[in-house]
PDB file of C-alpha atoms in Angstrom:
ATOM      1  CA  MET A  13     -38.644   6.198 -30.031  1.00  0.00           C
ATOM      2  CA  ASN A  14     -42.349   6.435 -29.155  1.00  0.00           C
ATOM      3  CA  SER A  15     -45.056   3.929 -29.995  1.00  0.00           C
ATOM      4  CA  THR A  16     -46.333   5.989 -32.948  1.00  0.00           C
ATOM      5  CA  LEU A  17     -42.951   5.800 -34.680  1.00  0.00           C
ATOM      6  CA  VAL A  18     -42.798   2.049 -34.058  1.00  0.00           C
ATOM      7  CA  LEU A  19     -46.253   1.752 -35.595  1.00  0.00           C
ATOM      8  CA  ALA A  20     -45.098   3.913 -38.520  1.00  0.00           C
ATOM      9  CA  PHE A  21     -42.235   1.488 -39.164  1.00  0.00           C
ATOM     10  CA  ALA A  22     -44.657  -1.467 -39.040  1.00  0.00           C
ATOM     11  CA  LEU A  23     -47.017   0.276 -41.468  1.00  0.00           C
ATOM     12  CA  GLY A  24     -44.052   0.910 -43.756  1.00  0.00           C
ATOM     13  CA  VAL A  25     -43.223  -2.812 -43.766  1.00  0.00           C
ATOM     14  CA  ARG A  26     -46.873  -3.557 -44.510  1.00  0.00           C
ATOM     15  CA  HIS A  27     -46.992  -0.918 -47.243  1.00  0.00           C
ATOM     16  CA  GLY A  28     -43.843  -2.340 -48.829  1.00  0.00           C
ATOM     17  CA  THR A  29     -45.714  -5.584 -49.521  1.00  0.00           C
ATOM     18  CA  ASP A  30     -48.445  -3.858 -51.529  1.00  0.00           C
ATOM     19  CA  PRO A  31     -48.634  -5.489 -54.958  1.00  0.00           C
ATOM     20  CA  ASP A  32     -48.168  -2.225 -56.871  1.00  0.00           C
ATOM     21  CA  HIS A  33     -44.779  -1.777 -55.163  1.00  0.00           C
ATOM     22  CA  LEU A  34     -43.550  -5.275 -55.907  1.00  0.00           C
ATOM     23  CA  THR A  35     -44.883  -5.213 -59.463  1.00  0.00           C
ATOM     24  CA  ALA A  36     -43.176  -1.907 -60.228  1.00  0.00           C
ATOM     25  CA  ILE A  37     -39.856  -2.951 -58.667  1.00  0.00           C
ATOM     26  CA  ASP A  38     -39.774  -6.396 -60.265  1.00  0.00           C
ATOM     27  CA  GLY A  39     -40.856  -4.988 -63.626  1.00  0.00           C
ATOM     28  CA  LEU A  40     -38.189  -2.298 -63.483  1.00  0.00           C
ATOM     29  CA  CYS A  41     -35.550  -4.873 -62.525  1.00  0.00           C
ATOM     30  CA  ARG A  42     -36.263  -6.746 -65.760  1.00  0.00           C
ATOM     31  CA  LEU A  43     -35.385  -3.568 -67.640  1.00  0.00           C
ATOM     32  CA  ARG A  44     -32.608  -2.312 -65.362  1.00  0.00           C
ATOM     33  CA  PRO A  45     -31.395  -5.131 -63.082  1.00  0.00           C
ATOM     34  CA  ARG A  46     -29.650  -3.209 -60.328  1.00  0.00           C
ATOM     35  CA  PRO A  47     -29.862  -4.430 -56.713  1.00  0.00           C
ATOM     36  CA  THR A  48     -30.602  -0.883 -55.493  1.00  0.00           C
ATOM     37  CA  ASN A  49     -33.840  -0.514 -57.479  1.00  0.00           C
ATOM     38  CA  GLY A  50     -36.094  -1.428 -54.572  1.00  0.00           C
ATOM     39  CA  LEU A  51     -34.258   0.778 -52.108  1.00  0.00           C
ATOM     40  CA  LEU A  52     -34.336   3.817 -54.399  1.00  0.00           C
ATOM     41  CA  PHE A  53     -38.009   3.171 -55.151  1.00  0.00           C
ATOM     42  CA  ALA A  54     -38.782   3.115 -51.415  1.00  0.00           C
ATOM     43  CA  ILE A  55     -36.849   6.346 -50.820  1.00  0.00           C
ATOM     44  CA  GLY A  56     -38.753   8.161 -53.578  1.00  0.00           C
ATOM     45  CA  HIS A  57     -42.055   6.755 -52.385  1.00  0.00           C
ATOM     46  CA  GLY A  58     -41.285   7.616 -48.777  1.00  0.00           C
ATOM     47  CA  ALA A  59     -40.321  11.176 -49.711  1.00  0.00           C
ATOM     48  CA  VAL A  60     -43.820  11.862 -51.067  1.00  0.00           C
ATOM     49  CA  VAL A  61     -45.512  10.202 -48.080  1.00  0.00           C
ATOM     50  CA  THR A  62     -43.353  12.289 -45.725  1.00  0.00           C
ATOM     51  CA  LEU A  63     -44.276  15.507 -47.528  1.00  0.00           C
ATOM     52  CA  LEU A  64     -47.950  14.512 -47.359  1.00  0.00           C
ATOM     53  CA  ALA A  65     -47.612  13.806 -43.629  1.00  0.00           C
ATOM     54  CA  ALA A  66     -46.050  17.244 -43.167  1.00  0.00           C
ATOM     55  CA  GLY A  67     -48.953  18.832 -45.045  1.00  0.00           C
ATOM     56  CA  ILE A  68     -46.925  20.205 -47.943  1.00  0.00           C
ATOM     57  CA  GLY A  69     -47.020  17.391 -50.495  1.00  0.00           C
ATOM     58  CA  HIS A  70     -50.532  17.674 -51.887  1.00  0.00           C
ATOM     59  CA  VAL A  71     -49.518  19.885 -54.807  1.00  0.00           C
ATOM     60  CA  ILE A  72     -46.929  17.337 -55.961  1.00  0.00           C
ATOM     61  CA  ALA A  73     -49.268  14.399 -55.359  1.00  0.00           C
ATOM     62  CA  GLY A  74     -52.093  16.091 -57.222  1.00  0.00           C
ATOM     63  CA  ARG A  75     -49.951  16.701 -60.292  1.00  0.00           C
ATOM     64  CA  LEU A  76     -48.505  13.173 -60.421  1.00  0.00           C
ATOM     65  CA  ALA A  77     -51.524  11.102 -59.350  1.00  0.00           C
ATOM     66  CA  PHE A  78     -52.862  10.390 -62.851  1.00  0.00           C
ATOM     67  CA  LEU A  79     -49.534   8.874 -63.943  1.00  0.00           C
ATOM     68  CA  GLY A  80     -49.530   5.998 -61.419  1.00  0.00           C
ATOM     69  CA  PRO A  81     -51.732   3.430 -63.183  1.00  0.00           C
ATOM     70  CA  TRP A  82     -50.332   4.368 -66.587  1.00  0.00           C
ATOM     71  CA  MET A  83     -46.779   3.730 -65.395  1.00  0.00           C
ATOM     72  CA  LEU A  84     -47.774   0.242 -64.258  1.00  0.00           C
ATOM     73  CA  ILE A  85     -49.451  -0.431 -67.598  1.00  0.00           C
ATOM     74  CA  LEU A  86     -46.353   0.824 -69.433  1.00  0.00           C
ATOM     75  CA  ILE A  87     -44.144  -1.482 -67.353  1.00  0.00           C
ATOM     76  CA  GLY A  88     -46.533  -4.345 -68.113  1.00  0.00           C
ATOM     77  CA  ALA A  89     -46.467  -3.601 -71.853  1.00  0.00           C
ATOM     78  CA  VAL A  90     -42.658  -3.491 -72.030  1.00  0.00           C
ATOM     79  CA  ASN A  91     -42.380  -6.699 -70.012  1.00  0.00           C
ATOM     80  CA  LEU A  92     -44.982  -8.380 -72.240  1.00  0.00           C
ATOM     81  CA  TRP A  93     -42.858  -7.496 -75.276  1.00  0.00           C
ATOM     82  CA  LYS A  94     -39.809  -9.012 -73.601  1.00  0.00           C
ATOM     83  CA  VAL A  95     -41.748 -12.187 -72.771  1.00  0.00           C
ATOM     84  CA  ILE A  96     -43.029 -12.538 -76.346  1.00  0.00           C
ATOM     85  CA  ARG A  97     -39.736 -11.526 -77.970  1.00  0.00           C
ATOM     86  CA  PRO A  98     -37.082 -12.633 -75.481  1.00  0.00           C
ATOM     87  CA  SER A  99     -33.587 -11.274 -75.846  1.00  0.00           C
ATOM     88  CA  SER A 100     -30.478 -11.368 -73.755  1.00  0.00           C
ATOM     89  CA  PRO A 101     -31.246  -9.903 -70.320  1.00  0.00           C
ATOM     90  CA  PRO A 102     -29.767  -6.423 -69.913  1.00  0.00           C
ATOM     91  CA  ALA A 103     -26.564  -5.979 -67.994  1.00  0.00           C
ATOM     92  CA  ALA A 104     -26.659  -4.249 -64.619  1.00  0.00           C
ATOM     93  CA  GLY A 105     -25.300  -1.052 -66.106  1.00  0.00           C
ATOM     94  CA  ALA A 106     -27.787  -0.821 -68.968  1.00  0.00           C
ATOM     95  CA  ARG A 107     -29.734   2.396 -69.321  1.00  0.00           C
ATOM     96  CA  PRO A 108     -33.332   2.219 -68.042  1.00  0.00           C
ATOM     97  CA  ILE A 109     -36.309   2.148 -70.413  1.00  0.00           C
ATOM     98  CA  VAL A 110     -38.868   3.214 -67.802  1.00  0.00           C
ATOM     99  CA  GLY A 111     -37.734   6.104 -65.545  1.00  0.00           C
ATOM    100  CA  GLN A 112     -35.445   5.895 -62.581  1.00  0.00           C
ATOM    101  CA  PRO A 113     -36.731   3.936 -59.554  1.00  0.00           C
ATOM    102  CA  PHE A 114     -36.731   7.035 -57.337  1.00  0.00           C
ATOM    103  CA  LEU A 115     -39.100   8.878 -59.676  1.00  0.00           C
ATOM    104  CA  LEU A 116     -41.240   5.774 -60.165  1.00  0.00           C
ATOM    105  CA  GLY A 117     -41.619   5.503 -56.388  1.00  0.00           C
ATOM    106  CA  MET A 118     -42.755   9.125 -56.193  1.00  0.00           C
ATOM    107  CA  ILE A 119     -45.322   8.659 -58.951  1.00  0.00           C
ATOM    108  CA  LEU A 120     -46.865   5.569 -57.375  1.00  0.00           C
ATOM    109  CA  ALA A 121     -47.014   7.260 -53.968  1.00  0.00           C
ATOM    110  CA  ALA A 122     -49.180   9.932 -55.579  1.00  0.00           C
ATOM    111  CA  GLY A 123     -51.208   7.586 -57.774  1.00  0.00           C
ATOM    112  CA  PHE A 124     -52.089   4.737 -55.406  1.00  0.00           C
ATOM    113  CA  GLU A 125     -53.611   5.721 -52.047  1.00  0.00           C
ATOM    114  CA  THR A 126     -53.695   2.258 -50.479  1.00  0.00           C
ATOM    115  CA  ALA A 127     -55.189   1.478 -47.082  1.00  0.00           C
ATOM    116  CA  SER A 128     -51.784   1.178 -45.401  1.00  0.00           C
ATOM    117  CA  GLN A 129     -50.629   4.547 -46.756  1.00  0.00           C
ATOM    118  CA  LEU A 130     -53.859   6.266 -45.700  1.00  0.00           C
ATOM    119  CA  SER A 131     -53.578   4.710 -42.229  1.00  0.00           C
ATOM    120  CA  ALA A 132     -50.065   6.093 -41.920  1.00  0.00           C
ATOM    121  CA  LEU A 133     -51.150   9.588 -42.924  1.00  0.00           C
ATOM    122  CA  ILE A 134     -53.978   9.530 -40.361  1.00  0.00           C
ATOM    123  CA  LEU A 135     -51.473   8.720 -37.597  1.00  0.00           C
ATOM    124  CA  ALA A 136     -48.896  11.271 -38.742  1.00  0.00           C
ATOM    125  CA  ASP A 137     -50.432  14.133 -36.753  1.00  0.00           C
ATOM    126  CA  GLN A 138     -49.669  12.332 -33.481  1.00  0.00           C
ATOM    127  CA  THR A 139     -45.918  12.921 -33.679  1.00  0.00           C
ATOM    128  CA  ASN A 140     -43.270  14.820 -35.633  1.00  0.00           C
ATOM    129  CA  PRO A 141     -44.299  14.241 -39.286  1.00  0.00           C
ATOM    130  CA  TRP A 142     -40.689  14.223 -40.499  1.00  0.00           C
ATOM    131  CA  LEU A 143     -39.661  11.519 -38.021  1.00  0.00           C
ATOM    132  CA  PHE A 144     -42.872   9.674 -38.833  1.00  0.00           C
ATOM    133  CA  GLY A 145     -42.001   9.742 -42.536  1.00  0.00           C
ATOM    134  CA  VAL A 146     -38.476   8.485 -41.896  1.00  0.00           C
ATOM    135  CA  SER A 147     -39.779   5.589 -39.772  1.00  0.00           C
ATOM    136  CA  PHE A 148     -42.424   4.706 -42.363  1.00  0.00           C
ATOM    137  CA  SER A 149     -39.871   4.873 -45.182  1.00  0.00           C
ATOM    138  CA  GLY A 150     -37.437   2.685 -43.228  1.00  0.00           C
ATOM    139  CA  GLY A 151     -39.969  -0.117 -42.904  1.00  0.00           C
ATOM    140  CA  MET A 152     -40.872   0.161 -46.563  1.00  0.00           C
ATOM    141  CA  ALA A 153     -37.214   0.152 -47.619  1.00  0.00           C
ATOM    142  CA  LEU A 154     -36.650  -3.098 -45.721  1.00  0.00           C
ATOM    143  CA  VAL A 155     -39.195  -5.016 -47.812  1.00  0.00           C
ATOM    144  CA  ASP A 156     -38.819  -3.220 -51.145  1.00  0.00           C
ATOM    145  CA  GLY A 157     -35.029  -3.193 -50.905  1.00  0.00           C
ATOM    146  CA  LEU A 158     -34.954  -6.957 -50.365  1.00  0.00           C
ATOM    147  CA  ASP A 159     -37.405  -7.519 -53.207  1.00  0.00           C
ATOM    148  CA  GLY A 160     -35.326  -5.425 -55.592  1.00  0.00           C
ATOM    149  CA  TYR A 161     -32.129  -7.211 -54.604  1.00  0.00           C
ATOM    150  CA  LEU A 162     -33.660 -10.665 -55.134  1.00  0.00           C
ATOM    151  CA  ALA A 163     -35.248  -9.763 -58.477  1.00  0.00           C
ATOM    152  CA  ALA A 164     -32.096  -8.100 -59.815  1.00  0.00           C
ATOM    153  CA  SER A 165     -29.813 -10.926 -58.709  1.00  0.00           C
ATOM    154  CA  THR A 166     -31.982 -13.483 -60.505  1.00  0.00           C
ATOM    155  CA  LEU A 167     -31.899 -11.430 -63.698  1.00  0.00           C
ATOM    156  CA  ASN A 168     -28.154 -10.912 -63.468  1.00  0.00           C
ATOM    157  CA  LEU A 169     -27.720 -14.685 -63.188  1.00  0.00           C
ATOM    158  CA  ALA A 170     -29.848 -15.027 -66.324  1.00  0.00           C
ATOM    159  CA  ALA A 171     -27.627 -12.475 -68.078  1.00  0.00           C
ATOM    160  CA  ARG A 172     -24.644 -14.701 -67.334  1.00  0.00           C
ATOM    161  CA  GLY A 173     -26.348 -17.620 -69.073  1.00  0.00           C
ATOM    162  CA  GLU A 174     -27.716 -19.633 -66.138  1.00  0.00           C
ATOM    163  CA  SER A 175     -30.499 -21.753 -67.676  1.00  0.00           C
ATOM    164  CA  ASN A 176     -32.517 -22.012 -64.455  1.00  0.00           C
ATOM    165  CA  ALA A 177     -32.275 -18.263 -63.986  1.00  0.00           C
ATOM    166  CA  ARG A 178     -33.524 -17.673 -67.537  1.00  0.00           C
ATOM    167  CA  ALA A 179     -36.595 -19.819 -66.815  1.00  0.00           C
ATOM    168  CA  ALA A 180     -37.119 -17.952 -63.545  1.00  0.00           C
ATOM    169  CA  SER A 181     -36.754 -14.636 -65.353  1.00  0.00           C
ATOM    170  CA  ARG A 182     -39.467 -15.611 -67.827  1.00  0.00           C
ATOM    171  CA  LEU A 183     -41.819 -16.621 -65.008  1.00  0.00           C
ATOM    172  CA  LEU A 184     -41.132 -13.329 -63.255  1.00  0.00           C
ATOM    173  CA  GLY A 185     -41.901 -11.481 -66.482  1.00  0.00           C
ATOM    174  CA  ILE A 186     -45.269 -13.221 -66.865  1.00  0.00           C
ATOM    175  CA  LEU A 187     -46.199 -12.371 -63.278  1.00  0.00           C
ATOM    176  CA  VAL A 188     -45.195  -8.743 -63.761  1.00  0.00           C
ATOM    177  CA  VAL A 189     -47.379  -8.492 -66.878  1.00  0.00           C
ATOM    178  CA  LEU A 190     -50.411  -9.965 -65.115  1.00  0.00           C
ATOM    179  CA  PHE A 191     -50.050  -7.818 -62.011  1.00  0.00           C
ATOM    180  CA  ALA A 192     -49.174  -4.622 -63.888  1.00  0.00           C
ATOM    181  CA  PHE A 193     -52.169  -4.796 -66.233  1.00  0.00           C
ATOM    182  CA  GLY A 194     -54.482  -5.970 -63.459  1.00  0.00           C
ATOM    183  CA  LEU A 195     -53.503  -3.318 -60.898  1.00  0.00           C
ATOM    184  CA  GLY A 196     -53.220  -0.475 -63.391  1.00  0.00           C
ATOM    185  CA  GLY A 197     -56.522  -1.384 -65.040  1.00  0.00           C
ATOM    186  CA  ALA A 198     -58.313  -1.688 -61.700  1.00  0.00           C
ATOM    187  CA  GLU A 199     -57.121   1.780 -60.692  1.00  0.00           C
ATOM    188  CA  LEU A 200     -58.225   3.313 -63.996  1.00  0.00           C
ATOM    189  CA  ILE A 201     -61.761   1.907 -63.772  1.00  0.00           C
ATOM    190  CA  GLY A 202     -62.029   2.711 -60.067  1.00  0.00           C
ATOM    191  CA  TYR A 203     -62.212  -0.868 -58.807  1.00  0.00           C
ATOM    192  CA  GLU A 204     -61.246  -1.128 -55.119  1.00  0.00           C
ATOM    193  CA  ILE A 205     -58.571  -3.789 -54.483  1.00  0.00           C
ATOM    194  CA  ASN A 206     -57.482  -2.896 -50.944  1.00  0.00           C
ATOM    195  CA  GLN A 207     -59.193  -5.983 -49.557  1.00  0.00           C
ATOM    196  CA  PHE A 208     -56.936  -8.132 -51.758  1.00  0.00           C
ATOM    197  CA  ALA A 209     -53.751  -6.068 -51.445  1.00  0.00           C
ATOM    198  CA  LEU A 210     -52.106  -7.937 -48.572  1.00  0.00           C
ATOM    199  CA  PRO A 211     -52.607 -11.515 -49.845  1.00  0.00           C
ATOM    200  CA  LEU A 212     -51.639 -10.515 -53.397  1.00  0.00           C
ATOM    201  CA  GLY A 213     -48.519  -8.698 -52.231  1.00  0.00           C
ATOM    202  CA  LEU A 214     -47.409 -11.477 -49.889  1.00  0.00           C
ATOM    203  CA  ALA A 215     -47.987 -14.075 -52.599  1.00  0.00           C
ATOM    204  CA  LEU A 216     -45.889 -12.135 -55.124  1.00  0.00           C
ATOM    205  CA  PHE A 217     -43.132 -11.528 -52.557  1.00  0.00           C
ATOM    206  CA  ALA A 218     -43.058 -15.234 -51.630  1.00  0.00           C
ATOM    207  CA  ILE A 219     -42.838 -16.186 -55.315  1.00  0.00           C
ATOM    208  CA  VAL A 220     -39.885 -13.838 -55.868  1.00  0.00           C
ATOM    209  CA  ILE A 221     -38.066 -15.334 -52.864  1.00  0.00           C
ATOM    210  CA  SER A 222     -38.833 -18.863 -54.083  1.00  0.00           C
ATOM    211  CA  ILE A 223     -37.628 -18.060 -57.605  1.00  0.00           C
ATOM    212  CA  ARG A 224     -34.329 -16.718 -56.255  1.00  0.00           C
TER     213      ARG A 224
END
């Protein structure tokens, strides 16, 4: 493995902490609490980045780009409804309300060109783009997969009636609403948040770990 692929993996880990990733995964877990949500999200997201690195993904990205911020706002709206009108948390096998995590990952890859993703695409021409995409996706899957597992396990505990887990689930829902509306709204009005992406993402990830 050459140094570029190692750097691709590191950029994938960094990209996995972006707040739009964690918000989407945690929001989806409140609607469909499966431990594989984060992993499937990362695979879908990585597939688009890999196609972009190979120079053949711009048609897909161009058609899906406008959906990214609206998907976050939709996730925020559904989570807000569940915070205001709480009900029994869905079981792990419940049907999703917002699309499958794989598709959601693809949409956000097209709709949010963050600094870490752009950095990865700039480096992709220095090695095999397919191997680069796999390395990048592997780093992203490490973080997003763990986040999805932690969020889903908390919600599944809440579904079994654990009082502490129910309180944690409500807190997670409030955070998802704030981040989803904030990130989606910022993208729609063209406000640049890359300078805040790393601290926001790390803070949200630390909160999810602490909640669990």
